[in-house]
PDB file of C-alpha atoms in Angstrom:
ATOM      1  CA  UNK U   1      70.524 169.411  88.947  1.00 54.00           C
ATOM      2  CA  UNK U   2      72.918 168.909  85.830  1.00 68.00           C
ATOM      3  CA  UNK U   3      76.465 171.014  85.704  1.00 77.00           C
ATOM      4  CA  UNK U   4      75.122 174.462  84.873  1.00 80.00           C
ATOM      5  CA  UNK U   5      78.748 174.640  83.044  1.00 85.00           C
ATOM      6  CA  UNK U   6      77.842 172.067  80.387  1.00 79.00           C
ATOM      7  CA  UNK U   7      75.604 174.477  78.886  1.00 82.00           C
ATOM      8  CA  UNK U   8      78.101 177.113  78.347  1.00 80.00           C
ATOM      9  CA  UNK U   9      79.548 176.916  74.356  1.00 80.00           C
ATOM     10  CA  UNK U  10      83.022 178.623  75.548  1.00 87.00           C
ATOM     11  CA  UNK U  11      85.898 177.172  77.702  1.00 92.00           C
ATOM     12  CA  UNK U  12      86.490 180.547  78.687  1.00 95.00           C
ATOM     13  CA  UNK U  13      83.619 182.072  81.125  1.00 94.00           C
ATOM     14  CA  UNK U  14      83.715 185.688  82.270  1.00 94.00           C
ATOM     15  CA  UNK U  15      81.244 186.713  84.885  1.00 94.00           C
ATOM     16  CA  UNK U  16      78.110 187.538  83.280  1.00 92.00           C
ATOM     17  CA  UNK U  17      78.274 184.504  81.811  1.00 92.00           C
ATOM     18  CA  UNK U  18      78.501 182.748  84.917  1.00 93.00           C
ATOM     19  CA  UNK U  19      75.663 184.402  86.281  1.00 93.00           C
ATOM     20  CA  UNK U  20      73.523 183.277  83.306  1.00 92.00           C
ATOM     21  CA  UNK U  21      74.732 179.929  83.946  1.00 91.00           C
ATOM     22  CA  UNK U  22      73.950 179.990  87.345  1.00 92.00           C
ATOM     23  CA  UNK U  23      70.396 181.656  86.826  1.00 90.00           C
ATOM     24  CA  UNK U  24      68.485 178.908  88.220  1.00 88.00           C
ATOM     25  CA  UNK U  25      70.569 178.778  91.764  1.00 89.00           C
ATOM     26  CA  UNK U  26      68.940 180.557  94.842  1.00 89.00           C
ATOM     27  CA  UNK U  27      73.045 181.705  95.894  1.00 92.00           C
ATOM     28  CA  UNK U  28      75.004 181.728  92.944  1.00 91.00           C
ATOM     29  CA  UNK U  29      77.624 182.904  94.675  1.00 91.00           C
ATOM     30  CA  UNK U  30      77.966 179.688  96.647  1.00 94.00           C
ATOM     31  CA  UNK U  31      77.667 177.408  93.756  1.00 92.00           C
ATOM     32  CA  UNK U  32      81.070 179.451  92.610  1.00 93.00           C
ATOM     33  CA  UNK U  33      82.538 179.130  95.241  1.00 95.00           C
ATOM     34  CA  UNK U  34      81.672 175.218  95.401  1.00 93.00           C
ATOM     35  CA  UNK U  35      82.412 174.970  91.529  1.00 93.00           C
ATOM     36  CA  UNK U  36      85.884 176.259  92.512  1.00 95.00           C
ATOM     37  CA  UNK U  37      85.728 173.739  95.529  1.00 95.00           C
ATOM     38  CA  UNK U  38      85.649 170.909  92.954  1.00 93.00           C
ATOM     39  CA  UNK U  39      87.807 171.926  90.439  1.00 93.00           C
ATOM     40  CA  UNK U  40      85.087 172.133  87.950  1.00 92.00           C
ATOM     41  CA  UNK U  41      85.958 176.003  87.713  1.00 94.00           C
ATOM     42  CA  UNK U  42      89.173 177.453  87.737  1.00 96.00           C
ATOM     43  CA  UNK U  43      89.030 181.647  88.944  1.00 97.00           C
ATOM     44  CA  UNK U  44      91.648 183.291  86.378  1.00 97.00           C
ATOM     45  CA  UNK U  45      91.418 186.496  87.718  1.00 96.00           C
ATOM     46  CA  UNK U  46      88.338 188.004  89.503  1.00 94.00           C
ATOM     47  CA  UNK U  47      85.564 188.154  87.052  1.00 94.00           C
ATOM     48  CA  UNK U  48      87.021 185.230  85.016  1.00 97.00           C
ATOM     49  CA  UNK U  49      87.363 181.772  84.354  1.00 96.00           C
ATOM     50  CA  UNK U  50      88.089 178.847  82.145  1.00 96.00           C
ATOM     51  CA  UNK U  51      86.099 175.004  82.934  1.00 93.00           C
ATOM     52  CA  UNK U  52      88.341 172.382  84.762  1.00 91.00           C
ATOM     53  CA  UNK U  53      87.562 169.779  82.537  1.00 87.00           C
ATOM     54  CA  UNK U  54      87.710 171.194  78.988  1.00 87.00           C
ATOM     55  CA  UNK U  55      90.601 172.740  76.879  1.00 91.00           C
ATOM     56  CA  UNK U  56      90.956 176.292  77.120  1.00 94.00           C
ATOM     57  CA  UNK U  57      92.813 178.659  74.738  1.00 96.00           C
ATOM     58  CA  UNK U  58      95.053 181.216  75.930  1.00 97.00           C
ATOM     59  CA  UNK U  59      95.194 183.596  73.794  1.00 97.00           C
ATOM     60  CA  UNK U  60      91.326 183.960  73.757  1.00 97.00           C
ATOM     61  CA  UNK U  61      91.841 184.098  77.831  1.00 98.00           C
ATOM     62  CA  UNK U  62      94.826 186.639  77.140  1.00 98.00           C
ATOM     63  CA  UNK U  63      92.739 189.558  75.688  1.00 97.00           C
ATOM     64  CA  UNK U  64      90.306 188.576  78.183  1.00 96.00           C
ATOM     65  CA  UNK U  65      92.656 189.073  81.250  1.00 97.00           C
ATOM     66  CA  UNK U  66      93.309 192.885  80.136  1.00 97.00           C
ATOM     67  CA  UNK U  67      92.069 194.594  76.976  1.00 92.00           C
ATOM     68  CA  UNK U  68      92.653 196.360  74.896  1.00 97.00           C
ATOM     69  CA  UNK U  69      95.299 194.346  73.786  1.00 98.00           C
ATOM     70  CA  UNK U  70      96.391 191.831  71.280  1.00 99.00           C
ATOM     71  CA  UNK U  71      98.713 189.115  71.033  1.00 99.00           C
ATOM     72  CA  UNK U  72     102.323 189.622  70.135  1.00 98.00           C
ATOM     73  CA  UNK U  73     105.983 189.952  70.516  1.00 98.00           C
ATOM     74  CA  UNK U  74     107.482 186.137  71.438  1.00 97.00           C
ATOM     75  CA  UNK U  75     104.677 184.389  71.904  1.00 98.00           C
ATOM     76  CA  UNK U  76     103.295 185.294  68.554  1.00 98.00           C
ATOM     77  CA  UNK U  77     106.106 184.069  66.686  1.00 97.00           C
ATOM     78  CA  UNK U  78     105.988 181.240  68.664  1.00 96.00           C
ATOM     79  CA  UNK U  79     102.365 180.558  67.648  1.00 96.00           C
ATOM     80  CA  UNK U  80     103.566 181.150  64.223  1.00 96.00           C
ATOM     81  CA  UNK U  81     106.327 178.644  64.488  1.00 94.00           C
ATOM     82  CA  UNK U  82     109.065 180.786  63.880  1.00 96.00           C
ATOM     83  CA  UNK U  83     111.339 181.128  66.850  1.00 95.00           C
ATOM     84  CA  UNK U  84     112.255 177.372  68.349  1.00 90.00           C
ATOM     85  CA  UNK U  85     111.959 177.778  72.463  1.00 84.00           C
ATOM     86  CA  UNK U  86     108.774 177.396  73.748  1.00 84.00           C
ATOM     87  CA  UNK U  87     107.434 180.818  75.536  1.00 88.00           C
ATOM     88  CA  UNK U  88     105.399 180.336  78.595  1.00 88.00           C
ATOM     89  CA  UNK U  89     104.470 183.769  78.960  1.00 95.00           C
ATOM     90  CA  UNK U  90     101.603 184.668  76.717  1.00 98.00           C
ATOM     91  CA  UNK U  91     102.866 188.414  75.548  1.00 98.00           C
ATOM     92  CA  UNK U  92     100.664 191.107  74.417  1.00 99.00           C
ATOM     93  CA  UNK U  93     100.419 194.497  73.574  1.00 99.00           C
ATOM     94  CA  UNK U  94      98.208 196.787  74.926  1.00 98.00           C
ATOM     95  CA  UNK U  95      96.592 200.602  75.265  1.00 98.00           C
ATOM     96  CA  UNK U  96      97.157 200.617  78.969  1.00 96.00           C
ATOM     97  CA  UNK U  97      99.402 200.360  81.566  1.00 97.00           C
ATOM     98  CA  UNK U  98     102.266 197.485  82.162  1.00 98.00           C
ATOM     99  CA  UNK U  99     100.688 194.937  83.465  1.00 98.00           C
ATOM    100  CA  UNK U 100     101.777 191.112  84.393  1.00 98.00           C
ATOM    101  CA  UNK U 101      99.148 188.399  85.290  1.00 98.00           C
ATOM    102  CA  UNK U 102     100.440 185.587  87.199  1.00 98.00           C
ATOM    103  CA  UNK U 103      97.474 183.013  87.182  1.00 97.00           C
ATOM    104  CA  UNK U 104      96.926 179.575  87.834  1.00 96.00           C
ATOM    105  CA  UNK U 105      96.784 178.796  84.116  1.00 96.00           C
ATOM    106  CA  UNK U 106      99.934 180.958  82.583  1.00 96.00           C
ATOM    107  CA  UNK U 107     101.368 184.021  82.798  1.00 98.00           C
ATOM    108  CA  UNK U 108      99.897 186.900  81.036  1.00 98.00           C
ATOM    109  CA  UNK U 109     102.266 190.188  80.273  1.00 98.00           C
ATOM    110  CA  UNK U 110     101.432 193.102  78.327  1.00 99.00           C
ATOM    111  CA  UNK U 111     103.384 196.077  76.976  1.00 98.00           C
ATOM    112  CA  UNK U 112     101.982 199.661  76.674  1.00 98.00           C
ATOM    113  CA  UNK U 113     101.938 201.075  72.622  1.00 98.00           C
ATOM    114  CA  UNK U 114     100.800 204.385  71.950  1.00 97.00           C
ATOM    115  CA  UNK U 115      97.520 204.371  70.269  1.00 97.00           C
ATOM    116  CA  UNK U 116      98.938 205.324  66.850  1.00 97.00           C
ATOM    117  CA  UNK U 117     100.981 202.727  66.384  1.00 98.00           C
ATOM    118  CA  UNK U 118      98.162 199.949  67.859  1.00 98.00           C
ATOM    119  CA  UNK U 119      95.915 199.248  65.095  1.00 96.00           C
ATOM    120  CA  UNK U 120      98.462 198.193  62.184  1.00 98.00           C
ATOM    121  CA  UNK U 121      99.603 195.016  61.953  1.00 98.00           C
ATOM    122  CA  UNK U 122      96.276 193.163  64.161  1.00 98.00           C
ATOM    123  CA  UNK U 123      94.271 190.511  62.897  1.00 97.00           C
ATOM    124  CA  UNK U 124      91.366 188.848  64.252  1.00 97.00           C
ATOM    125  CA  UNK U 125      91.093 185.072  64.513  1.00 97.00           C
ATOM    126  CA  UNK U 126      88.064 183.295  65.402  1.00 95.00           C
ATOM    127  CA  UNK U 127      88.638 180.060  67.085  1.00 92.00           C
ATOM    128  CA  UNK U 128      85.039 179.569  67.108  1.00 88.00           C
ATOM    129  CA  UNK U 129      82.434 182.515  66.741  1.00 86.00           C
ATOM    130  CA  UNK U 130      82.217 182.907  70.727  1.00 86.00           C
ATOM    131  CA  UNK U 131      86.492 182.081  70.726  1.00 92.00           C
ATOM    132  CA  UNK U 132      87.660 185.113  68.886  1.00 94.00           C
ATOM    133  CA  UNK U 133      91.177 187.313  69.591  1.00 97.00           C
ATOM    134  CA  UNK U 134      93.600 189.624  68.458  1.00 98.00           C
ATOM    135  CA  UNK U 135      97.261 188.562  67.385  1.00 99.00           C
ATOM    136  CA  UNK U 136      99.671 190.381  65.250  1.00 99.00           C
ATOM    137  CA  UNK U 137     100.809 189.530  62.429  1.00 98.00           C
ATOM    138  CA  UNK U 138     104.482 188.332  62.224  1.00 98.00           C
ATOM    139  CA  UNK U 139     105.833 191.407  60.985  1.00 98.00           C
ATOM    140  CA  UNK U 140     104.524 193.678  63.643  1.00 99.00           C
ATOM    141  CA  UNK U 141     104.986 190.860  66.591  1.00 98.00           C
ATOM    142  CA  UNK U 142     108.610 191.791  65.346  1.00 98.00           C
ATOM    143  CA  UNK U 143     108.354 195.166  65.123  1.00 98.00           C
ATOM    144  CA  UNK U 144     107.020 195.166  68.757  1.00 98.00           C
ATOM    145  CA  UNK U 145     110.229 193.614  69.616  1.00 98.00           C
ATOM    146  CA  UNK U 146     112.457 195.953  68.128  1.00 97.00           C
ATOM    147  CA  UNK U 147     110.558 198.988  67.643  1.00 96.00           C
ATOM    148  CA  UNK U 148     112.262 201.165  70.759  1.00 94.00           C
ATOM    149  CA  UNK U 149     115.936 199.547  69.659  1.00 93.00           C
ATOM    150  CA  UNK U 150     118.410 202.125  68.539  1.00 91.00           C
ATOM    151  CA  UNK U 151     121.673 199.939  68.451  1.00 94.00           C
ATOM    152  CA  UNK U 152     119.308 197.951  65.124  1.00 96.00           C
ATOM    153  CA  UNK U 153     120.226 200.682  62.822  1.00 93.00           C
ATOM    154  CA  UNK U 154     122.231 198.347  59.964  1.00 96.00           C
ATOM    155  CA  UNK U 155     120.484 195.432  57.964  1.00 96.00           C
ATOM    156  CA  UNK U 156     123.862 193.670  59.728  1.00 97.00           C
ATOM    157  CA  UNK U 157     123.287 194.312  63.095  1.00 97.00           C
ATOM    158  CA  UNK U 158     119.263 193.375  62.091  1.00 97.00           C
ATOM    159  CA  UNK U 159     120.072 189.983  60.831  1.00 96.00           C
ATOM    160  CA  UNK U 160     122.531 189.472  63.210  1.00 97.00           C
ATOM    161  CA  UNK U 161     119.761 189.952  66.377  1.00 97.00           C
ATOM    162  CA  UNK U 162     116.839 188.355  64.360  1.00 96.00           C
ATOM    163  CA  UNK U 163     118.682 184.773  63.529  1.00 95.00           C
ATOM    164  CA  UNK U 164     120.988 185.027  66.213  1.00 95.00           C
ATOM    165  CA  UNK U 165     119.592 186.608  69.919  1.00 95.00           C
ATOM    166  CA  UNK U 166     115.644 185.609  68.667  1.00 95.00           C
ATOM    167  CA  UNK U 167     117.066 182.748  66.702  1.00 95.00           C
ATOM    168  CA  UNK U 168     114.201 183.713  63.958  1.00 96.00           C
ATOM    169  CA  UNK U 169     113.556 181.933  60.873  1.00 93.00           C
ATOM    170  CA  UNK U 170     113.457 184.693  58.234  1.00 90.00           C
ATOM    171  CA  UNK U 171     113.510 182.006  55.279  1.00 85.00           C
ATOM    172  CA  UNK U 172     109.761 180.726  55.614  1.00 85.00           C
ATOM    173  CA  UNK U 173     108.624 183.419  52.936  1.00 84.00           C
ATOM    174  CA  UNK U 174     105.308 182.126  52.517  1.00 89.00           C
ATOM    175  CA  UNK U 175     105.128 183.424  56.161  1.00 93.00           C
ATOM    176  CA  UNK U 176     105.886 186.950  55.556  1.00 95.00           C
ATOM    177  CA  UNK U 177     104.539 189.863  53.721  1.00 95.00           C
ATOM    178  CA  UNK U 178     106.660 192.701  52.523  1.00 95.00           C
ATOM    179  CA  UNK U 179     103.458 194.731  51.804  1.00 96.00           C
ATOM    180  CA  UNK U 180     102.264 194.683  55.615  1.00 97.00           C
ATOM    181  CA  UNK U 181     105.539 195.257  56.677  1.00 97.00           C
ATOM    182  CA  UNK U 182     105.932 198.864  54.513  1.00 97.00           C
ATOM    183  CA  UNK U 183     102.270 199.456  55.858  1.00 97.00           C
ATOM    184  CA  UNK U 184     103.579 199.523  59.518  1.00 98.00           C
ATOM    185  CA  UNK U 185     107.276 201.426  58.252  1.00 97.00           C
ATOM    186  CA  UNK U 186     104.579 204.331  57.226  1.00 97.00           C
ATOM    187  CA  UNK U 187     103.052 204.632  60.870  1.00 97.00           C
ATOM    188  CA  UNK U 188     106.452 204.164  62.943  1.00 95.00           C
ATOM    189  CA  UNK U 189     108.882 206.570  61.335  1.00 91.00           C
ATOM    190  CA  UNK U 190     111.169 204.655  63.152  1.00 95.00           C
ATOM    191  CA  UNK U 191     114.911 203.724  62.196  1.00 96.00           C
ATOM    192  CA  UNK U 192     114.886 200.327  62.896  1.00 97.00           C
ATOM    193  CA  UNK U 193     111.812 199.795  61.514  1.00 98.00           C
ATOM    194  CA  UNK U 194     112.867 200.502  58.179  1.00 97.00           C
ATOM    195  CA  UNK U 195     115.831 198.799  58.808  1.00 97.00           C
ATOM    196  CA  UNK U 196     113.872 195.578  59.362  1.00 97.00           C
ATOM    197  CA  UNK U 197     111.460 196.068  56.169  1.00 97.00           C
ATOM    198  CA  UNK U 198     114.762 196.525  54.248  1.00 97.00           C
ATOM    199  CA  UNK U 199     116.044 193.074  55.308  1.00 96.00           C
ATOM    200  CA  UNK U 200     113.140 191.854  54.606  1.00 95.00           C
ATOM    201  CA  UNK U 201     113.053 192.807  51.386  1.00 94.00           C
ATOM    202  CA  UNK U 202     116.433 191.469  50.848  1.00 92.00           C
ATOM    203  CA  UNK U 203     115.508 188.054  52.251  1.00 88.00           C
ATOM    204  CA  UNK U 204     112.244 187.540  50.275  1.00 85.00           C
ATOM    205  CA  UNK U 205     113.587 188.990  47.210  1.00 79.00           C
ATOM    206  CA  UNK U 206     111.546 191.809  46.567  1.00 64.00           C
TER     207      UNK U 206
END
């Protein structure tokens, strides 16, 4: 019989998937396990898993691990090019508990945000129509940074943590959007939030 795998259209296979895959095995449990065995499946976390022998996308896998959540914070400004270290925890947000996933394919963290402050700021990206996940935009991958910061209450002491402690590139404007960035100001009422939207309007010259 061919690998059942081949016929899935996603690197990343949760269980029900699986099972489809595996419809036509008497003990589809055992083919798992032997799938594992091989290396031809790799077990994430129970009820997921990525194919050994194809690329696999973490962020995809990262709002698969634990959900709801989205990408953000380093990682996302790393996938948007605009910190220089490479972060090998994928960070997220989330609207549950604390969580960190230590799996055989990266590290997964996620931070708790209350549900108010969740939905601004997301936006969907489709890898492939059966690939899709949730990242924030650079503005609020910042904001989730900073947002429970009270020592950030001067554009100075702003600039001075952005360029210098995150070493962030604030002079890609084509990057950043001043209009998204008053859009999330209105939901957190916080200090440093504003702050931040008034350095950036300062450094894109708005």
């Amino acid at each position: 019989m061919r690998d059942p795998l081949k016929e899935a259209i996603t690197s990343e296979i949760d269980y029900n998937l699986l099972i489809y895959l595996l419809r036509h095995y008497k003990f589809p449990r055992n083919k798992i396990s032997s799938l594992i065995a091989s290396g031809s499946l790799v077990r994430v976390k129970k009820g997921l898993y990525v194919r050994g022998d194809a690329p696999y996308s973490l962020p995809v896998l990262a709002n698969m691990v634990y959900g709801p959540s989205y990408v953000s914070q380093h990682y996302a400004l790393g996938m948007y090019g605009l910190i220089p270290e490479r972060v090998h925890a994928v960070t997220c947000m989330t609207l549950g508990r604390r969580k960190q996933f230590d799996t055989p394919v990266g590290v997964f963290s996620y931070e708790p945000l209350p549900a108010r402050l969740y939905s601004v700021g997301i936006r969907r990206v489709e890898l492939s129509p059966t690939q899709p996940y949730q990242i924030a935009t650079p503005e609020k991958a910042i904001v989730d940074i900073i947002w429970r910061r009270k020592d950030l209450n001067s554009t100075e002491a702003m600039d001075d943590y952005l360029t210098h402690d995150l070493r962030l590139d604030l002079d890609r404007r084509h990057v950043y959007s001043l209009s998204r960035m008053r859009k999330i100001e209105s939901v957190y009422h916080k200090r440093c939030v504003k702050v931040l939207t008034t350095l950036l309007a300062k450094r894109l010259g708005s």
